[in-house]
């Protein structure tokens, strides 16, 4: 497979890695401006090393007018001064590597900021039409995917906000420009990239209309997009042109695709990418049968990145409640393959208050509030007014949970340690309704996603439990990992 062979020169460290998503703006402020930064991240590497993760992924740190919180990049090869300097970045890489932590950047390759110099200097790197929108394509948060450029009078394509014109991946010069960006960061020591919006890279050559959807799309989508088939404005089969270019520039650096498609459709992407997020797993309702289906669909792909939350969707603790958030941690970290943890989930941070006025137009502020390090009012995140309000540092923080061995934080740490011993694939087991159970070689896992106590189909020595249990029955929201004992 190209993805696998692309990494043949290096170790495939990422195969079952735990990757921690840092949302830099909200992780740790070091200079008292209320905004997280790279020196803040350096200061918190202790936490990540203690937790035992293998790598960090930094959401965008590039100069940006912030129409989409940094996913509108104005210079892919620079660091926004609000986050620090290139020297700070080099130091972060060096210090992370010294602790055995790999570093992934966010590669926003499907579009740029409308303020990126490329948009004026190389308009042919973008997708244009004359005389009005040429088709019925819709943008991610509704409305037409075409806007008129006042300067030229032409219409440009934007799959996301109007401030994010789409690059034309059919243009070899545009591909080469992103390739150079990848090389720049690799030369600085980056270990890989989380590639944004991969399904959006390649569009229909003739920009034909989308037909009405024939079946419901299995992941949440804005209703205007969901009404369309989604095979021309995204997921074009010629995506291989883009993926080949990415792979060529990336060499053996890991490429993790944010490909917003159901798991069975990930196959072609995984021929060139190393990993792809299992979004069906993230979006499955917290029900045993639904979760089981999501796992059964993704696990055979082997190179999926299990994920239950990120900066775009409601937080785990809000979706599931505090108890089930513990069980979710067990699920996330005991499946075979890579697992991604979103900052703050390890202490059960819920969704928080929005900015006043709201910052993200799509309502995602509340998944992005500052990290809560200590029980003080500002949570140890900053000494100034934070860019988004804190949630409840007095109620949950890293410091408080570090002191409490039965905390969610300690559970994450124990799971990360335990998963190193889970080498075999996954075998889903029959179990009573409400319960999800699977075997991983010598180990077996049972999670109660139902509303009643349930008997577990697994037996053996209990090596981890989210709450006290005799190992035979689990309360709702409970989970155990057992190891087979010689009989
Ligand atoms: C996915 C990112 O996670 C999201 O935050 C962003 O708005 C879109 N891609 C567009 O870049």
Short mmCIF file of N, CA, C and O and ligand atoms in Angstrom, two decimals, residues 21 23 57 59-60 68-72 106 108-111 140-141 159-161 164 194 196-197 199 258 279 310-313 360 362 364 368, ligand 1:
data_model
loop_
_atom_site.label_atom_id
_atom_site.label_comp_id
_atom_site.label_asym_id
_atom_site.label_seq_id
_atom_site.Cartn_x
_atom_site.Cartn_y
_atom_site.Cartn_z
N UNK A 21 -4.38 16.26 20.91
CA UNK A 21 -4.65 17.48 20.13
C UNK A 21 -4.53 18.72 21.01
O UNK A 21 -5.32 18.91 21.94
N UNK A 23 -5.07 22.61 21.13
CA UNK A 23 -5.71 23.74 20.47
C UNK A 23 -4.95 24.95 21.00
O UNK A 23 -5.23 25.46 22.10
N UNK A 57 -0.62 17.01 18.24
CA UNK A 57 -1.04 17.66 17.00
C UNK A 57 -1.44 19.07 17.39
O UNK A 57 -2.26 19.26 18.28
N UNK A 59 -3.30 22.34 16.38
CA UNK A 59 -4.22 23.01 15.46
C UNK A 59 -3.49 24.26 14.94
O UNK A 59 -2.48 24.67 15.49
N UNK A 60 -3.98 24.89 13.86
CA UNK A 60 -3.17 25.88 13.13
C UNK A 60 -2.55 26.99 13.99
O UNK A 60 -3.21 27.59 14.83
N UNK A 68 -11.88 31.75 10.46
CA UNK A 68 -12.22 30.39 10.89
C UNK A 68 -11.18 29.91 11.90
O UNK A 68 -10.59 28.85 11.76
N UNK A 69 -10.94 30.76 12.91
CA UNK A 69 -10.05 30.42 14.02
C UNK A 69 -8.73 29.78 13.56
O UNK A 69 -8.28 28.80 14.15
N UNK A 70 -8.14 30.32 12.52
CA UNK A 70 -6.82 29.84 12.09
C UNK A 70 -6.88 28.86 10.94
O UNK A 70 -5.85 28.59 10.31
N UNK A 71 -8.07 28.31 10.65
CA UNK A 71 -8.20 27.42 9.49
C UNK A 71 -8.36 28.24 8.20
O UNK A 71 -8.70 27.72 7.16
N UNK A 72 -8.12 29.54 8.33
CA UNK A 72 -8.01 30.43 7.17
C UNK A 72 -6.58 30.96 7.21
O UNK A 72 -6.28 31.93 7.89
N UNK A 106 -1.04 21.01 11.63
CA UNK A 106 -2.30 20.97 10.89
C UNK A 106 -2.01 21.52 9.51
O UNK A 106 -1.53 22.65 9.38
N UNK A 108 -3.56 22.84 6.35
CA UNK A 108 -4.82 23.29 5.76
C UNK A 108 -4.56 23.51 4.27
O UNK A 108 -4.00 24.52 3.86
N UNK A 109 -4.92 22.50 3.49
CA UNK A 109 -4.47 22.47 2.10
C UNK A 109 -5.60 22.65 1.11
O UNK A 109 -5.37 22.83 -0.07
N UNK A 110 -6.84 22.60 1.56
CA UNK A 110 -7.93 22.66 0.59
C UNK A 110 -8.28 24.11 0.26
O UNK A 110 -8.88 24.39 -0.76
N UNK A 111 -7.91 25.04 1.15
CA UNK A 111 -8.25 26.44 0.92
C UNK A 111 -7.22 27.30 1.64
O UNK A 111 -6.42 26.79 2.43
N UNK A 140 -20.03 24.73 3.62
CA UNK A 140 -20.18 23.84 4.78
C UNK A 140 -21.24 24.31 5.78
O UNK A 140 -21.91 23.49 6.40
N UNK A 141 -21.38 25.61 5.96
CA UNK A 141 -22.36 26.08 6.93
C UNK A 141 -23.56 26.73 6.26
O UNK A 141 -24.21 27.63 6.80
N UNK A 159 -15.50 26.16 -0.17
CA UNK A 159 -16.26 25.06 0.45
C UNK A 159 -16.64 25.39 1.89
O UNK A 159 -17.53 24.76 2.46
N UNK A 160 -15.92 26.36 2.48
CA UNK A 160 -16.21 26.73 3.87
C UNK A 160 -16.68 28.20 3.87
O UNK A 160 -17.52 28.56 3.07
N UNK A 161 -16.13 29.04 4.75
CA UNK A 161 -16.57 30.43 4.79
C UNK A 161 -16.12 31.17 3.51
O UNK A 161 -15.11 30.80 2.90
N UNK A 164 -12.52 31.87 2.81
CA UNK A 164 -11.63 30.72 2.62
C UNK A 164 -11.74 30.17 1.18
O UNK A 164 -12.35 29.11 0.96
N UNK A 194 -1.73 16.53 10.27
CA UNK A 194 -3.14 16.21 10.22
C UNK A 194 -3.65 17.05 9.04
O UNK A 194 -3.51 18.27 9.03
N UNK A 196 -6.26 18.74 6.78
CA UNK A 196 -7.61 19.28 6.94
C UNK A 196 -8.46 19.00 5.69
O UNK A 196 -7.99 19.13 4.55
N UNK A 197 -9.71 18.66 5.90
CA UNK A 197 -10.73 18.65 4.83
C UNK A 197 -10.28 17.93 3.56
O UNK A 197 -10.44 18.45 2.45
N UNK A 199 -11.48 15.44 1.94
CA UNK A 199 -12.54 15.10 0.97
C UNK A 199 -12.84 16.27 0.03
O UNK A 199 -13.45 16.13 -1.01
N UNK A 258 -8.11 14.16 7.78
CA UNK A 258 -9.45 14.51 8.24
C UNK A 258 -10.34 14.35 7.00
O UNK A 258 -10.48 15.27 6.20
N UNK A 279 -14.72 9.04 11.79
CA UNK A 279 -15.77 9.99 12.20
C UNK A 279 -17.09 9.32 12.53
O UNK A 279 -17.90 9.86 13.29
N UNK A 310 -13.19 16.64 19.16
CA UNK A 310 -12.19 17.61 18.72
C UNK A 310 -12.80 19.01 18.81
O UNK A 310 -13.88 19.17 19.38
N UNK A 311 -12.11 19.99 18.27
CA UNK A 311 -12.52 21.39 18.43
C UNK A 311 -13.76 21.76 17.63
O UNK A 311 -14.21 22.89 17.69
N UNK A 312 -14.29 20.82 16.86
CA UNK A 312 -15.45 21.13 16.00
C UNK A 312 -16.78 20.64 16.56
O UNK A 312 -17.84 21.05 16.06
N UNK A 313 -16.73 19.76 17.54
CA UNK A 313 -17.98 19.09 17.96
C UNK A 313 -18.14 19.16 19.47
O UNK A 313 -17.17 19.32 20.21
N UNK A 360 -16.76 32.22 16.76
CA UNK A 360 -16.98 31.36 15.59
C UNK A 360 -18.43 31.47 15.13
O UNK A 360 -19.35 31.26 15.92
N UNK A 362 -20.00 29.49 13.35
CA UNK A 362 -20.70 28.21 13.31
C UNK A 362 -20.97 27.69 14.71
O UNK A 362 -21.34 26.52 14.89
N UNK A 364 -18.93 27.16 17.39
CA UNK A 364 -18.03 26.18 17.98
C UNK A 364 -17.17 26.72 19.13
O UNK A 364 -16.33 25.98 19.66
N UNK A 368 -14.06 25.10 22.75
CA UNK A 368 -12.68 25.58 22.61
C UNK A 368 -12.21 26.41 23.80
O UNK A 368 -11.23 27.14 23.70
C1 LIG B 1 -11.97 21.15 9.61
C2 LIG B 1 -11.48 21.89 10.81
O1 LIG B 1 -11.36 20.99 11.89
C3 LIG B 1 -12.49 22.99 11.08
O2 LIG B 1 -12.26 23.61 12.32
C4 LIG B 1 -12.46 23.97 9.95
O3 LIG B 1 -13.48 24.93 10.13
C5 LIG B 1 -12.68 23.27 8.59
N1 LIG B 1 -11.96 22.04 8.48
C6 LIG B 1 -12.23 24.18 7.47
O4 LIG B 1 -10.83 24.32 7.47
#
